[in-house]
Amino acid sequence: QVNLPLAYALGWDDVQRDPELVTHRGKLLTEAARQLDRAKLARFDERSGQLYQTETGRIASHFYIKVKSMETFNGMLHQHMTLPDVFHMIAHADEFETISPREDEMVELERLKNDRKKACPIPITKSTMGDRVGKVNLLLQVYISRARCEAFSLVADGSYISQNASRICRALFELALKRGWPTLAETLLTLSKAVDLRVWPHQHALRQFQDAGVLTQDVLFKLEDKNASVERLWDMTSGEITSLLRVNHELGKRVLSCLHWLPSLTLGATVQPITRSVLRVSVTLTPEFTWSDKHHGSSQRWLLWVEDPVNEHVYHSETVTLTKKQHAEGSARIAFTVPIFEPIPSQYFLRANSENWLGCETFHELTFAGLMLPDKHPQHTDLLDLTPLPRSALNDEKFESLYANKFTHFNAIQTQAFHTLFHQACNVLLGAPTGSGKTISAELAMLQVFRDTPDRKVVYIAPLKALVRERVSDWRKNLCPTLNKKLVELTGDYTPDLRSLLSADIIVCTPEKWDGISRNWRSRAYVTKVALVVIDEIHLLGADRGPILETIVSRMRYISGRVGQKTRIVGLSTALANAVDLADWLGIDPGINEAGGSTPGNTGRPGLFNFRPSVRPVPLQCHIQGFPGKFYCPRMAAMNKPTFAAIQTHSPTKPSLVFVSSRRQTRLTALDLITQCAADEKPLCFLHMPEDELQMWLDKVKDPSLKHVLQFGIGMHHAGLDASDRDIAEDLFARCKIQVLVCTSTLAWGVNLPAHLVVIKGTEFYDGKQKRYVDFPITDALQMMGRAGRPQFDTSGVCVIMCHEPKKAFYKKFLYEPFPVESSLLDQLPDHFNAEVVAGTIKSKQDAIDWLTWTYFFRRLVKNPSYYDLPSVEHSVINAFLSKVVEGGLKKLQDAQCVSVDDSNDTVTALTLGKVASFYYLKYPTVALFAQSMSVKNSTKELLEILTGAAEYDELPVRHNEDLLNAELANLVVRKGGFQVDTRRLDDPHVKANLLFQAHWLRIQLPSADFVTDAKGALDNAVRVLQAMIDVSSDAGWLGVTLRLMNLQQQLMQGRRVEDPSLATLPGVSLELARLAVASAARNAQSSQTSAKGGNTQIGTLPELVSLCHRDVNAARTALEKVLQVNAGRGLDNALAVASRLPVVDVTVTRAFSDENERKVEVRLTRATAGGERTSGGKGRGFGNKTDRGTGQTDTKHRVTDTGISKSTPPNAVTPFYPKLKQEGWWVVLGDPSTGELLAMRRVSFGTSTLVNLSYEHLDRGDDDDRFQDLTVFLVSDCYIGLDQEVPVGNSGGMGKQSGGGKRSVGPGAVAKHAKREDLFWRRSDDASDSDDDAFFWEHEKKYLS
């Protein structure tokens, strides 16, 4: 334009005045923006010059529709258009402006127009063939009808029209659906499919197979001529179809096959009212067709929407993808929310339309007859205008010093609740937004306990381990040293011993751990000494772990009533809609305060404080942006630029948190933010430290992606990072050295890192169990929002929520008003029934009903009956409903062989498997799997499949496309000598667990950091599942299976197979070196001269090296040098240090006194002197060490009194490949190798020595001295490979005598002498015999000892 201004309507004077044409370019842009605004493709703010996208603009861009076309459609589109109107509107599109009628075409056009049957079934009344619109309309219909055009120009025009019509129809469908017009949307979707398939809706649905060559035109004409609709043909056989159409049998079979290939769904739906204006709809989609890869590909897409037939409006729509695997599984489930209005309409319609197939639509009627909406929620607690209380109100110097460096006065919420928390003993529910200081409020209740009842305990329960770690870290630094209190952490990562629990003043734990402990409260006195239970985030009652919280509170209230000592319960939550129901359940009754009047601002309940969501120390601005993309990954990518814009707009210099749904998204988002900074020509705008300081931190970072993004002032935080990397990112962000931290949602719960701005980039995550993206719980979103606003620095906080467009209305509603909490107890009721039956709380069906009345579920059942499918709130209906619930729960337990129900008197008795499930905190389907799959002939492969098939691995994440990584890992496992897995189920969490375990003991490098994290969690669950399997197997008397299960645990602990040379468990000793050592030792075993020279000692097994280490360390070093083929180095020192720490245990077996019906064997275990001195101060922890049971021993099959004393504390085990600290433990097994029968077993942990009594029933009443000679005592380590021993009982003294028995310690001689026999017995699986009948065990009702 500068060189030729006249060609662009510019004068030379304009160029001289403005050489860069800035003004002219501005005018061009402004005019273009105004045009977009008129066409509703964008919103243009002329004052600020900002352009904002609209849904119409997104649709036009996605389908490549011209601006003039969109202006035309906006003017012509209305809700009640007919099909002729739609064709007429499409013909007006500007894409067809080049189409013009010609004189020589008129005759043929009129002929085609008049051919209503074969060419133009839709009448054209609003235009003629002489104009463009009429011609486009006609040629589009001719294309769909597959009619033939003679003129070449018509063929060319028709081809051009067909290429554009499909995307125009899809764009119009999207417009109609977004405007909520169901009838028009269905019409446009049908037309879109008709254009794609070239089949009219009124034609037979099987015409969709004509292009595939399956059905001939003759067959299709006969189908239409006979009026053989799909519904009519559906129930016919191939022979009946053959007779109807008068075709050969082969064509009849083809027609039947095509019928079954037509995609069809059966819809099932349940409606649950959340509030009086919101319904949750849970939909089950069941495919009713036969999958064909040729016709269906890998997936089929369905459009699902809910419409109001009276008001003609769509309230919700989404796309559902049904994969081939989901088709094979039988059904898919989704859930969403829709609004409801009063007066309640009679019904909504739920429609499912195939996106690609004509005639494949179905609908389901959502009837609201009998729907009862929940009660209106009471008002919130008013925040009173009180003078903030100073720290001195605590009236204790130590208490005041806790907060000396934090604040001088309590905030408004803490001030209002201060008297109730600190001076009263009533239960309290404190509901307030995140960041309101609820933790300090809980500390006030703790200080009241320390002041008034210092000899009693405080239990703090947090639903996430991250929250537990945060509290433990904070209180150990400040509260415990200041008040001289002892704190213990009780989570899956840390399990303290009994003495620590008894001496602790504060127990911080997860719900699962306290549930497991409090189940046996009668035998654990420290449970009854609890004065205060603080439950953080109690609003998570409705989440997956909610039933456990529900059970804990109900049990603690029950215990308090039984022991006569009040246990105070303080619940902390966000603002709640139904706080009164929660207060009723917690025992916060309406009452008066000590002054004689009702508590101000507290609705008459002294312990209930439920403040509004808007009550925050730092006010919060919330912006919600909707993104309409159908697919997750492109939608996340579309959010990156708005995320950068939000940071620049709301927090250009202050810290910002960006929450994403996955670890991969943290990396992608951080990299895209760097790109945006570079495009803005400010690449280092988020970095606030000098280069030398930055380099110092970068040198400490291990993760390469984190190291890269930190250079630009952006951090990453997720569970896949090393702990040190996470600490560095947290520290730099907390000190404002970096301005942006991209993190997963766990940071919102576990680490208190507030920021001025919080961006929630996407509200969905991939659920591996459902194989689809699902929404975050609303509680997670509220928690993330709560991180916005720093009380010390900000006067306001900002939160930007970016979500899928259909979810925008939902978040608008529930982010500004409290969310009601419903119970999810019914989903896990059988497990909790089982625990209470084992504990003795439930002894009959009536007890089970009474127990339910203590729960939060019962409170909400009568307040929101339709949510729980209760038809009425009449007493008789409620009683019948509860009876049905109890019957269903007990029936599941009965089928799993966990309980026995006597129908004559309705009594309930716990069986062995039920006690195993309760003691090891297993789900009832897991022990049901044991009952179904475990047998005396189980091989190691089968036992591994049973272990990984446990219900505890149902939630192991299988992320998007991880099935491909699992396939690679499965191939690698097989090449390394592992077991083959089912390659058809590579996206199954149980198969993934199997691969993780095999990769663990085959020492295979996992493909990603996510797999490493998953493996840690899988190993954590494996120990208790394995120990339960060992108990079940030993109780059944299966010696071989029990020993193989013990080997499995050893493999998990050491990360090696038991078949591998035992020396390979040492650090630095590879499999190759260990095998060479075994071969060398075998060659030298015949030379007595070589073995006599200490300097030439040749070792081939771990027991030989351990024994040598205890006799002569220098000789052991020399021998180890030969194994490692080095003379010195860190590897040699590490291997020698580990070998020196391994135990040497002497085993002495004595036949003890026995009566007529019982035989006894005493086993004395003595650790070598060096080992005893070394381990006397050990402080081990391990899940399996149930030391709070008094003896530190587990007895299965027989109750035996331990007459010996275990001296000193068991040492820590050397398990570098196990992710948790563990104590050494041993199984002592008495068995008969000749019959494969296990007679008795105990599990022990000891320091210096211990005495173990093993007894077994004498069933035949005869002389069994001959059999006694065949018995063997097996000493099996629960963590080491190669240190096991077996000692024959036959060498011991006579019955009742205390003479010295058979004795064999770990050493070269013992191992060499019995290695072959051990190998033969321990490895066999299929030829083992068992004298016990399987049915005897499963019907056996002996009391399971726990």
Coordinates of C-alpha atoms in Angstrom, one line a residue, residues 147 435 531-532 565 857 968 1013 1231:
A147 CA -29.6 -39.2 -8.8
G435 CA -7.9 -19.8 54.2
A531 CA -10.4 -36.9 74.5
L532 CA -10.6 -35.1 71.1
Q565 CA -15.9 -40.8 78.9
F857 CA -26.6 -41.7 55.8
E968 CA 6.2 -52.7 25.8
T1013 CA 4.9 -43.6 41.8
G1231 CA 4.8 -78.7 58.6

